[in-house]
CSV table of C-alpha atoms in Angstrom, one decimal:
chain,number,residue,atom,x,y,z
A,285,MET,CA,15.9,-15.1,19.4
A,286,GLN,CA,18.6,-16.7,17.4
A,287,PRO,CA,19.3,-16.2,13.7
A,288,SER,CA,18.9,-19.0,11.3
A,289,ARG,CA,21.9,-21.4,11.3
A,290,THR,CA,21.0,-22.9,8.0
A,291,SER,CA,23.8,-22.8,5.4
A,292,PRO,CA,22.9,-20.5,2.5
A,293,ARG,CA,24.2,-23.1,0.1
A,294,HIS,CA,21.8,-25.8,1.5
A,295,PRO,CA,18.7,-23.9,2.7
A,296,SER,CA,16.2,-25.9,4.8
A,297,PRO,CA,12.7,-26.6,3.5
A,298,ASP,CA,11.4,-23.8,5.8
A,299,THR,CA,13.9,-21.3,4.4
A,300,ARG,CA,13.0,-22.3,0.8
A,301,GLN,CA,9.4,-21.9,1.6
A,302,LEU,CA,10.1,-18.5,3.2
A,303,ARG,CA,11.8,-17.3,0.0
A,304,ARG,CA,8.8,-18.6,-2.1
A,305,VAL,CA,6.4,-16.8,0.2
A,306,ALA,CA,8.4,-13.6,0.0
A,307,LEU,CA,8.4,-13.7,-3.8
A,308,SER,CA,4.7,-14.4,-3.7
A,309,GLY,CA,4.1,-11.3,-1.5
A,310,LEU,CA,6.3,-9.1,-3.7
A,311,LEU,CA,4.7,-10.2,-7.0
A,312,GLY,CA,1.1,-10.2,-5.6
A,313,THR,CA,1.3,-6.8,-4.0
A,314,ALA,CA,3.0,-5.4,-7.1
A,315,VAL,CA,0.1,-6.6,-9.2
A,316,GLU,CA,-2.4,-5.2,-6.8
A,317,PHE,CA,-0.6,-1.8,-6.5
A,318,TYR,CA,-0.2,-1.7,-10.2
A,319,ASP,CA,-3.9,-2.0,-10.7
A,320,PHE,CA,-4.7,0.5,-8.0
A,321,LEU,CA,-2.0,3.1,-9.1
A,322,VAL,CA,-2.9,2.8,-12.8
A,323,TYR,CA,-6.3,4.2,-11.9
A,324,GLY,CA,-4.7,7.1,-10.0
A,325,THR,CA,-2.4,8.0,-12.8
A,326,VAL,CA,-5.0,7.8,-15.6
A,327,ALA,CA,-7.6,9.6,-13.4
A,328,ALA,CA,-5.1,12.5,-13.1
A,329,LEU,CA,-4.7,12.6,-16.9
A,330,VAL,CA,-8.1,12.0,-18.6
A,331,PHE,CA,-10.9,10.6,-16.4
A,332,GLY,CA,-12.2,14.1,-15.6
A,333,ASP,CA,-13.0,14.6,-19.3
A,334,LEU,CA,-14.1,11.1,-20.1
A,335,PHE,CA,-16.4,10.3,-17.2
A,336,PHE,CA,-17.3,13.8,-15.9
A,337,PRO,CA,-17.4,16.0,-19.0
A,338,GLU,CA,-20.1,18.4,-17.9
A,339,ALA,CA,-18.1,19.6,-15.0
A,340,ASP,CA,-15.6,22.5,-15.3
A,341,PRO,CA,-11.9,21.3,-15.3
A,342,ALA,CA,-11.3,21.8,-11.6
A,343,VAL,CA,-14.5,20.1,-10.6
A,344,GLY,CA,-13.9,17.3,-13.0
A,345,THR,CA,-10.4,16.6,-11.5
A,346,ILE,CA,-11.9,16.6,-8.0
A,347,ALA,CA,-14.6,14.2,-9.2
A,348,ALA,CA,-12.1,11.9,-10.8
A,349,PHE,CA,-10.1,11.8,-7.5
A,350,GLY,CA,-13.4,11.3,-5.7
A,351,THR,CA,-13.8,8.0,-7.4
A,352,PHE,CA,-10.1,7.3,-6.4
A,353,ALA,CA,-11.2,8.0,-2.8
A,354,ALA,CA,-14.1,5.6,-3.2
A,355,GLY,CA,-11.6,2.8,-3.5
A,356,TYR,CA,-9.9,3.9,-0.3
A,357,VAL,CA,-13.2,4.1,1.5
A,358,ALA,CA,-13.9,0.5,0.7
A,359,ARG,CA,-10.5,-0.7,1.9
A,360,PRO,CA,-11.3,-0.9,5.6
A,361,LEU,CA,-14.4,-3.0,4.7
A,362,GLY,CA,-12.1,-5.3,2.8
A,363,GLY,CA,-9.8,-5.5,5.8
A,364,ILE,CA,-12.6,-6.5,8.1
A,365,VAL,CA,-14.2,-9.1,5.7
A,366,PHE,CA,-11.0,-10.7,4.5
A,367,GLY,CA,-9.4,-10.3,7.9
A,368,HIS,CA,-12.2,-12.3,9.4
A,369,PHE,CA,-11.9,-15.2,7.0
A,370,GLY,CA,-8.1,-14.9,7.0
A,371,ASP,CA,-8.1,-15.4,10.8
A,372,ARG,CA,-10.7,-18.2,10.6
A,373,VAL,CA,-10.1,-20.0,7.3
A,374,GLY,CA,-6.6,-19.2,6.3
A,375,ARG,CA,-4.2,-16.6,4.9
A,376,LYS,CA,-3.5,-18.3,1.6
A,377,SER,CA,-7.0,-18.6,0.3
A,378,MET,CA,-7.8,-15.0,1.0
A,379,MET,CA,-4.6,-13.9,-0.8
A,380,LEU,CA,-5.8,-15.8,-3.9
A,381,LEU,CA,-9.3,-14.3,-3.7
A,382,THR,CA,-8.2,-10.7,-3.3
A,383,MET,CA,-5.8,-11.0,-6.3
A,384,VAL,CA,-8.6,-12.3,-8.5
A,385,LEU,CA,-11.0,-9.5,-7.5
A,386,MET,CA,-8.4,-6.8,-8.0
A,387,GLY,CA,-7.2,-8.0,-11.4
A,388,CYS,CA,-10.7,-8.6,-12.7
A,389,GLY,CA,-11.9,-5.2,-11.4
A,390,SER,CA,-9.0,-3.5,-13.2
A,391,PHE,CA,-9.6,-5.4,-16.4
A,392,LEU,CA,-13.3,-4.4,-16.5
A,393,ILE,CA,-12.4,-0.7,-16.0
A,394,GLY,CA,-10.4,-1.0,-19.2
A,395,LEU,CA,-13.6,-2.1,-21.0
A,396,LEU,CA,-15.9,0.6,-19.5
A,397,PRO,CA,-17.8,2.8,-22.0
A,398,THR,CA,-17.3,6.5,-21.3
A,399,TYR,CA,-19.9,9.2,-20.4
A,400,GLU,CA,-20.3,10.0,-24.1
A,401,ALA,CA,-21.5,6.4,-24.8
A,402,ILE,CA,-23.8,5.6,-21.8
A,403,GLY,CA,-24.2,8.9,-19.9
A,404,VAL,CA,-24.4,8.8,-16.1
A,405,TRP,CA,-24.0,5.1,-16.0
A,406,ALA,CA,-20.3,5.5,-16.9
A,407,PRO,CA,-19.2,7.2,-13.6
A,408,VAL,CA,-21.6,4.9,-11.7
A,409,LEU,CA,-20.0,1.8,-13.0
A,410,LEU,CA,-16.5,3.3,-12.6
A,411,ILE,CA,-17.2,4.0,-8.9
A,412,ALA,CA,-18.6,0.4,-8.4
A,413,LEU,CA,-15.5,-1.2,-9.9
A,414,ARG,CA,-13.3,1.1,-7.7
A,415,VAL,CA,-15.2,-0.2,-4.7
A,416,VAL,CA,-14.5,-3.8,-5.8
A,417,GLN,CA,-10.8,-2.8,-6.1
A,418,GLY,CA,-10.8,-1.2,-2.8
A,419,VAL,CA,-12.4,-4.2,-1.0
A,420,ALA,CA,-9.8,-6.5,-2.7
A,421,ILE,CA,-6.7,-4.5,-1.8
A,422,GLY,CA,-8.1,-4.0,1.7
A,423,GLY,CA,-7.6,-7.7,2.3
A,424,GLU,CA,-4.5,-8.1,0.1
A,425,TRP,CA,-1.8,-6.4,2.1
A,426,GLY,CA,-2.7,-8.1,5.4
A,427,GLY,CA,-2.6,-11.6,3.9
A,428,ALA,CA,0.6,-11.1,2.0
A,429,THR,CA,2.5,-9.4,4.8
A,430,LEU,CA,1.3,-11.9,7.5
A,431,MET,CA,2.3,-14.8,5.4
A,432,VAL,CA,5.9,-13.5,5.0
A,433,VAL,CA,6.3,-12.3,8.6
A,434,GLU,CA,4.8,-15.5,10.1
A,435,HIS,CA,6.9,-17.7,8.0
A,436,ALA,CA,10.0,-15.6,8.8
A,437,GLU,CA,9.3,-16.0,12.6
A,438,ARG,CA,10.2,-19.7,12.4
A,439,THR,CA,13.6,-19.4,10.5
A,440,GLN,CA,14.6,-15.7,10.4
A,441,GLY,CA,12.8,-14.3,13.4
A,442,ASP,CA,15.4,-11.6,14.0
A,443,ARG,CA,15.0,-10.4,10.4
A,444,ARG,CA,11.3,-10.0,10.2
A,445,GLY,CA,11.6,-6.4,9.1
A,446,LEU,CA,13.8,-7.2,6.2
A,447,TRP,CA,11.6,-10.1,5.0
A,448,SER,CA,8.5,-8.0,5.4
A,449,SER,CA,10.0,-5.4,3.1
A,450,PHE,CA,9.5,-7.8,0.1
A,451,THR,CA,5.8,-7.2,0.5
A,452,GLN,CA,6.3,-3.5,1.0
A,453,LEU,CA,8.4,-3.4,-2.2
A,454,GLY,CA,5.2,-4.2,-4.1
A,455,ALA,CA,4.1,-0.6,-3.8
A,456,PRO,CA,7.0,1.1,-5.6
A,457,LEU,CA,7.4,-1.9,-8.0
A,458,GLY,CA,3.7,-1.5,-8.9
A,459,SER,CA,4.3,2.2,-9.3
A,460,VAL,CA,7.2,1.6,-11.7
A,461,LEU,CA,5.1,-0.8,-13.7
A,462,SER,CA,2.1,1.5,-13.9
A,463,ALA,CA,4.1,4.6,-14.6
A,464,GLY,CA,6.1,2.8,-17.3
A,465,VAL,CA,3.0,1.5,-19.1
A,466,VAL,CA,1.2,4.8,-18.9
A,467,THR,CA,4.3,6.6,-20.1
A,468,LEU,CA,4.3,4.4,-23.2
A,469,VAL,CA,0.6,4.8,-24.0
A,470,SER,CA,0.6,8.5,-23.2
A,471,ALA,CA,3.2,9.0,-25.9
A,472,LEU,CA,0.4,8.3,-28.4
A,473,PRO,CA,-1.3,11.3,-30.1
A,474,ASP,CA,-3.7,12.8,-27.7
A,475,ASP,CA,-6.8,11.8,-29.6
A,476,ASP,CA,-5.6,8.1,-29.6
A,477,PHE,CA,-4.8,8.2,-25.9
A,478,ARG,CA,-8.2,9.5,-25.1
A,479,ALA,CA,-10.0,7.1,-27.5
A,480,TRP,CA,-8.3,3.8,-26.5
A,481,GLY,CA,-4.7,4.3,-25.2
A,482,TRP,CA,-5.8,4.8,-21.6
A,483,ARG,CA,-7.5,1.4,-21.6
A,484,VAL,CA,-4.3,-0.6,-22.3
A,485,PRO,CA,-2.8,-0.4,-18.8
A,486,PHE,CA,-6.0,-1.7,-17.3
A,487,LEU,CA,-6.4,-4.6,-19.9
A,488,LEU,CA,-2.8,-5.7,-19.2
A,489,SER,CA,-3.9,-6.5,-15.6
A,490,ILE,CA,-5.2,-9.9,-16.8
A,491,VAL,CA,-1.6,-10.9,-17.8
A,492,LEU,CA,-0.2,-9.8,-14.4
A,493,LEU,CA,-3.1,-11.6,-12.6
A,494,ALA,CA,-2.1,-14.9,-14.3
A,495,VAL,CA,1.5,-14.5,-13.2
A,496,GLY,CA,0.6,-13.6,-9.6
A,497,LEU,CA,-1.8,-16.5,-9.3
A,498,PHE,CA,0.8,-19.0,-10.6
A,499,VAL,CA,3.2,-18.0,-7.9
A,500,ARG,CA,0.7,-17.8,-5.1
A,501,LEU,CA,-0.7,-21.3,-5.7
A,502,LYS,CA,2.7,-22.7,-4.8
A,503,VAL,CA,3.0,-21.3,-1.3
A,504,ALA,CA,2.2,-23.1,1.9
A,505,GLU,CA,-0.1,-21.8,4.7
A,506,SER,CA,1.3,-19.8,7.5
A,507,PRO,CA,2.7,-22.2,10.3
A,508,LEU,CA,1.6,-19.8,13.1
A,509,PHE,CA,-1.9,-19.8,11.7
A,510,ALA,CA,-1.9,-23.6,11.4
A,511,GLU,CA,-1.1,-23.8,15.1
A,512,ALA,CA,-3.6,-21.1,16.2
A,513,ARG,CA,-6.3,-22.7,14.1
A,514,GLN,CA,-6.3,-25.8,16.4
A,515,GLU,CA,-7.6,-23.6,19.3
A,516,PRO,CA,-11.5,-23.3,19.5
A,517,ALA,CA,-12.9,-20.2,17.8
A,518,ARG,CA,-14.1,-17.5,20.2
A,519,THR,CA,-15.7,-14.2,19.3
A,520,PRO,CA,-15.3,-12.8,15.8
A,521,PRO,CA,-11.8,-11.3,15.2
A,522,VAL,CA,-13.1,-7.8,14.6
A,523,VAL,CA,-14.9,-7.8,17.9
A,524,GLU,CA,-11.7,-9.0,19.7
A,525,VAL,CA,-9.8,-6.2,17.9
A,526,LEU,CA,-12.2,-3.4,18.7
A,527,ARG,CA,-12.6,-4.6,22.3
A,528,ARG,CA,-9.0,-3.5,22.8
A,529,PRO,CA,-8.9,-0.6,20.3
A,530,LYS,CA,-5.5,0.8,21.3
A,531,PRO,CA,-3.4,-1.4,18.9
A,532,VAL,CA,-5.6,-0.7,15.8
A,533,LEU,CA,-5.6,3.0,16.6
A,534,LEU,CA,-1.8,3.0,16.9
A,535,ALA,CA,-1.5,1.1,13.7
A,536,ALA,CA,-3.8,3.5,11.8
A,537,CYS,CA,-2.1,6.7,13.1
A,538,ALA,CA,1.4,5.3,12.6
A,539,GLY,CA,0.7,4.8,8.8
A,540,ILE,CA,-1.0,8.2,8.1
A,541,GLY,CA,2.2,10.1,7.3
A,542,ALA,CA,3.5,7.5,4.8
A,543,PHE,CA,0.2,7.3,2.9
A,544,THR,CA,-0.3,11.0,2.8
A,545,ALA,CA,3.1,11.4,1.2
A,546,GLN,CA,2.6,8.5,-1.1
A,547,SER,CA,-0.7,9.8,-2.4
A,548,LEU,CA,0.3,13.4,-2.8
A,549,LEU,CA,3.7,12.7,-4.3
A,550,THR,CA,2.5,10.2,-6.9
A,551,GLY,CA,-1.0,10.3,-8.2
A,552,PHE,CA,-1.9,13.8,-7.2
A,553,MET,CA,1.5,15.1,-8.2
A,554,ILE,CA,0.9,14.0,-11.8
A,555,SER,CA,-2.2,16.2,-12.1
A,556,TYR,CA,-0.5,19.1,-10.2
A,557,ALA,CA,2.7,19.0,-12.2
A,558,VAL,CA,1.0,18.8,-15.6
A,559,ASP,CA,-1.1,21.9,-14.6
A,560,GLU,CA,2.2,23.6,-13.7
A,561,GLY,CA,3.4,23.1,-17.3
A,562,TYR,CA,5.3,19.9,-17.2
A,563,SER,CA,4.6,17.3,-19.9
A,564,ARG,CA,3.0,14.0,-19.1
A,565,PRO,CA,6.2,12.0,-19.9
A,566,GLN,CA,8.3,14.3,-17.8
A,567,VAL,CA,6.1,13.8,-14.7
A,568,LEU,CA,5.8,10.1,-15.2
A,569,THR,CA,9.6,9.8,-15.6
A,570,ALA,CA,10.0,11.6,-12.3
A,571,VAL,CA,7.5,9.3,-10.6
A,572,THR,CA,9.3,6.2,-12.0
A,573,VAL,CA,12.7,7.4,-10.9
A,574,ALA,CA,11.4,8.1,-7.4
A,575,SER,CA,9.9,4.6,-7.2
A,576,CYS,CA,13.2,3.1,-8.3
A,577,VAL,CA,14.9,5.0,-5.4
A,578,ALA,CA,12.2,3.6,-3.1
A,579,LEU,CA,13.1,0.1,-4.2
A,580,ALA,CA,16.5,0.6,-2.6
A,581,VAL,CA,15.5,2.6,0.4
A,582,LEU,CA,12.6,0.4,1.5
A,583,PRO,CA,14.6,-2.8,2.3
A,584,ALA,CA,17.5,-0.7,3.8
A,585,ALA,CA,15.1,1.0,6.2
A,586,SER,CA,13.4,-2.3,7.0
A,587,ALA,CA,16.7,-4.1,7.7
A,588,LEU,CA,17.8,-1.1,9.9
A,589,SER,CA,14.6,-1.5,11.9
A,590,ASP,CA,15.7,-5.1,12.7
A,591,ARG,CA,18.8,-3.7,14.4
A,592,VAL,CA,17.8,-0.4,16.0
A,593,GLY,CA,14.0,-0.9,16.3
A,594,ARG,CA,10.9,0.1,14.3
A,595,ARG,CA,10.2,3.3,16.2
A,596,PRO,CA,13.4,5.3,15.5
A,597,VAL,CA,13.4,4.4,11.8
A,598,VAL,CA,9.8,5.4,11.2
A,599,LEU,CA,10.2,8.5,13.3
A,600,ALA,CA,13.3,9.5,11.3
A,601,GLY,CA,11.3,9.1,8.1
A,602,ALA,CA,8.4,11.2,9.5
A,603,VAL,CA,10.8,14.0,10.6
A,604,ALA,CA,12.5,14.0,7.2
A,605,SER,CA,9.1,14.1,5.4
A,606,ALA,CA,8.0,17.2,7.3
A,607,ALA,CA,11.4,18.9,6.9
A,608,LEU,CA,11.5,18.3,3.2
A,609,ALA,CA,7.8,19.2,2.4
A,610,PHE,CA,8.3,22.9,1.5
A,611,PRO,CA,11.7,22.4,-0.2
A,612,VAL,CA,10.2,19.5,-2.3
A,613,LEU,CA,7.2,21.6,-3.4
A,614,ALA,CA,9.5,24.5,-4.2
A,615,LEU,CA,11.6,22.3,-6.5
A,616,VAL,CA,8.4,21.1,-8.2
A,617,ASP,CA,7.3,24.7,-8.7
A,618,SER,CA,10.7,25.6,-10.3
A,619,GLY,CA,9.6,24.3,-13.7
A,620,SER,CA,12.8,22.3,-14.1
A,621,PRO,CA,12.3,18.6,-15.1
A,622,GLY,CA,15.6,17.7,-13.4
A,623,LEU,CA,14.5,19.4,-10.1
A,624,LEU,CA,11.1,17.7,-10.4
A,625,ILE,CA,12.9,14.3,-10.4
A,626,LEU,CA,15.1,15.4,-7.5
A,627,ALA,CA,12.0,16.5,-5.6
A,628,LEU,CA,10.1,13.3,-5.9
A,629,ALA,CA,13.2,11.2,-5.3
A,630,LEU,CA,13.7,13.0,-2.0
A,631,GLY,CA,10.1,13.3,-0.8
A,632,HIS,CA,8.8,9.9,-2.0
A,633,GLY,CA,11.8,7.8,-2.7
A,634,VAL,CA,13.7,8.6,0.5
A,635,ALA,CA,11.5,10.2,3.2
A,636,GLN,CA,8.2,8.3,2.5
A,637,SER,CA,10.0,5.0,2.0
A,638,THR,CA,11.8,5.3,5.3
A,639,MET,CA,8.4,5.7,7.0
A,640,TYR,CA,6.8,3.0,5.0
A,641,GLY,CA,9.4,0.2,5.0
A,642,PRO,CA,9.2,-1.0,8.6
A,643,LEU,CA,5.3,-0.7,8.8
A,644,GLY,CA,4.8,-4.3,7.6
A,645,ALA,CA,6.7,-5.7,10.5
A,646,LEU,CA,5.5,-3.1,13.0
A,647,LEU,CA,1.8,-3.5,12.4
A,648,THR,CA,1.9,-7.3,12.4
A,649,GLU,CA,3.8,-7.2,15.8
A,650,LEU,CA,1.0,-5.3,17.4
A,651,PHE,CA,-1.5,-8.2,17.3
A,652,GLY,CA,-1.7,-11.8,18.4
A,653,THR,CA,-2.0,-14.6,15.8
A,654,ALA,CA,-5.7,-15.2,16.3
A,655,VAL,CA,-6.6,-11.7,15.3
A,656,ARG,CA,-3.5,-10.5,13.4
A,657,TYR,CA,-5.0,-10.5,9.9
A,658,THR,CA,-8.0,-8.5,11.0
A,659,GLY,CA,-6.1,-6.1,13.3
A,660,ALA,CA,-3.2,-5.4,11.0
A,661,SER,CA,-5.5,-5.0,7.9
A,662,LEU,CA,-7.9,-2.7,9.7
A,663,GLY,CA,-5.2,-0.5,11.0
A,664,TYR,CA,-3.3,-0.3,7.7
A,665,GLN,CA,-6.4,0.3,5.6
A,666,ALA,CA,-7.7,3.0,8.0
A,667,ALA,CA,-4.4,4.7,7.6
A,668,THR,CA,-4.7,4.6,3.8
A,669,LEU,CA,-8.3,5.9,4.0
A,670,VAL,CA,-7.3,9.0,6.0
A,671,GLY,CA,-3.8,9.5,4.7
A,672,ALA,CA,-4.2,8.6,1.0
A,673,GLY,CA,-7.9,8.4,0.2
A,674,PHE,CA,-8.9,12.0,1.0
A,675,SER,CA,-5.6,14.0,0.7
A,676,PRO,CA,-5.8,14.4,-3.1
A,677,MET,CA,-9.3,15.7,-2.9
A,678,ILE,CA,-8.4,18.0,0.0
A,679,ALA,CA,-5.3,19.3,-1.8
A,680,GLY,CA,-7.3,19.8,-5.1
A,681,GLY,CA,-10.0,21.7,-3.2
A,682,LEU,CA,-7.5,23.9,-1.4
A,683,LEU,CA,-5.7,24.7,-4.6
A,684,ALA,CA,-8.9,25.6,-6.4
A,685,SER,CA,-10.1,27.7,-3.4
A,686,TYR,CA,-6.8,29.6,-2.9
A,687,GLY,CA,-5.9,30.1,-6.5
A,688,GLY,CA,-2.9,27.8,-6.8
A,689,GLY,CA,0.4,27.7,-5.0
A,690,SER,CA,1.9,24.6,-3.4
A,691,THR,CA,1.6,25.7,0.2
A,692,PRO,CA,-1.6,23.6,0.9
A,693,VAL,CA,0.1,20.5,-0.4
A,694,ALA,CA,3.2,21.1,1.7
A,695,LEU,CA,1.1,21.7,4.8
A,696,LEU,CA,-0.8,18.4,4.2
A,697,LEU,CA,2.5,16.6,4.0
A,698,CYS,CA,3.6,18.1,7.3
A,699,ALA,CA,0.3,17.3,9.0
A,700,GLY,CA,0.5,13.6,8.0
A,701,ALA,CA,4.1,13.3,9.1
A,702,ALA,CA,3.3,15.0,12.4
A,703,VAL,CA,0.6,12.4,13.2
A,704,THR,CA,3.0,9.5,12.5
A,705,ALA,CA,5.8,11.1,14.5
A,706,LEU,CA,3.7,11.7,17.6
A,707,THR,CA,2.2,8.2,17.3
A,708,VAL,CA,5.5,6.2,17.1
A,709,TRP,CA,7.0,8.4,19.8
A,710,ARG,CA,4.4,7.1,22.2
A,711,MET,CA,4.5,3.5,21.1
A,712,ARG,CA,6.5,0.7,22.7
A,713,GLU,CA,9.2,-1.0,20.7
A,714,THR,CA,8.2,-4.4,19.2
A,715,HIS,CA,11.1,-5.6,17.1
A,716,THR,CA,12.4,-8.0,19.8
A,717,ASP,CA,8.9,-9.5,20.6
A,718,THR,CA,7.9,-13.0,19.4
A,719,LEU,CA,4.7,-13.5,17.4
A,720,ASP,CA,3.3,-16.3,19.4
A,721,SER,CA,1.4,-14.3,22.0
A,722,PRO,CA,-2.4,-14.9,21.7
A,723,MET,CA,-3.2,-11.3,22.9
A,724,SER,CA,-2.4,-8.0,21.3
A,725,ARG,CA,1.2,-7.1,21.8
A,726,ALA,CA,0.3,-3.4,22.2
A,727,THR,CA,-2.0,-4.0,25.1
A,728,ALA,CA,0.4,-6.4,26.8
A,729,PRO,CA,2.7,-5.1,29.6
A,730,ALA,CA,6.1,-4.1,28.2
A,731,PRO,CA,8.9,-6.6,29.0
A,732,GLU,CA,11.5,-5.4,31.5
A,733,GLY,CA,13.9,-3.1,29.8
A,734,THR,CA,11.8,-2.6,26.6
A,735,PRO,CA,12.3,1.0,25.3
A,736,ARG,CA,9.3,3.2,25.0
């Protein structure tokens, strides 16, 4: 596979389109992760009191994170639904629809009455809107990532990992945006923040939605999908994927470590650190710094995976995450704001990002074009459900049961990293494969000389 010979001073139309698609993926996923992470941040701060006031504080926090998990439960459904139409109708149209659903769902959360105003309907409506968000983001990542990787295959095929990192960068960029906005509004007097300040980050979603749609309307459909679309439709993509379940199981297990670390060291950590005595601005500053570190580590890890392979980079991140779990939590427990920043920068910014960076390319390389949207989305969202959806509730429950102490959180980080490490250790390498094969790459025989 030869690198592009196009002069950087005079890029070809395909290269210009690739850059546009990459920008679309970055902005789109940043908007969607902003919406999703704003909920996790605000839930950790006030949702227990506003929507579950009759519960004791520990139960209220668990219930707030339960609605957080509801969004994750819906994500595999979104992966199946949008994956089906993305593999049949097109990647671009699904990208636009998922963004609209996500932005509107977030905006409506900002308008929700609280329990004090409408009683039990408040948490019911909150959970319903979380499900809408979950379904939307369940289809978002697959469409955005596939568009970038499939466009890159034509002009920058040997740099698919680096180009896919633009979509992956949407997660820390969305985290920076969400933490920054919540930091500003949380500086309000506590009564004002609880009365109306928490709504501002959600309402701002409508502005971000407009920007994201403007960019996405200008991108072209994936060339690989355009070619595959000419072939007659066979069975539904989800049936094809589940008929050969190995690739989707590998995809799901490979991502569990990254999502466990992401969830525990961002949204859950806000609640945990505040309970440990840190102020809200101190914790949100630490999350923001860690996300800024991730913005540098993600593309570096992804570019490295183009040279040495996806497996060794993801494996290195998983080992680092497990090795740092107890030291990171010890730094958090120290009570020092500076050490809190260091802890999240190491655990989330470096170790988690090293695992997460190459996943965009790795998961798309496991599936053929005809089922890639469905397969990659389903695997990715299953990983988020197991790794991120339930880990905050499990951690909160363990802390409540065992009277505090960070050991349960560190053990959960180690468990997630172990699943990822064992999975990628058993996978075949994919970074030198082409994306044109109609069958799943993971079920195809390994080419001669391919490392395992």
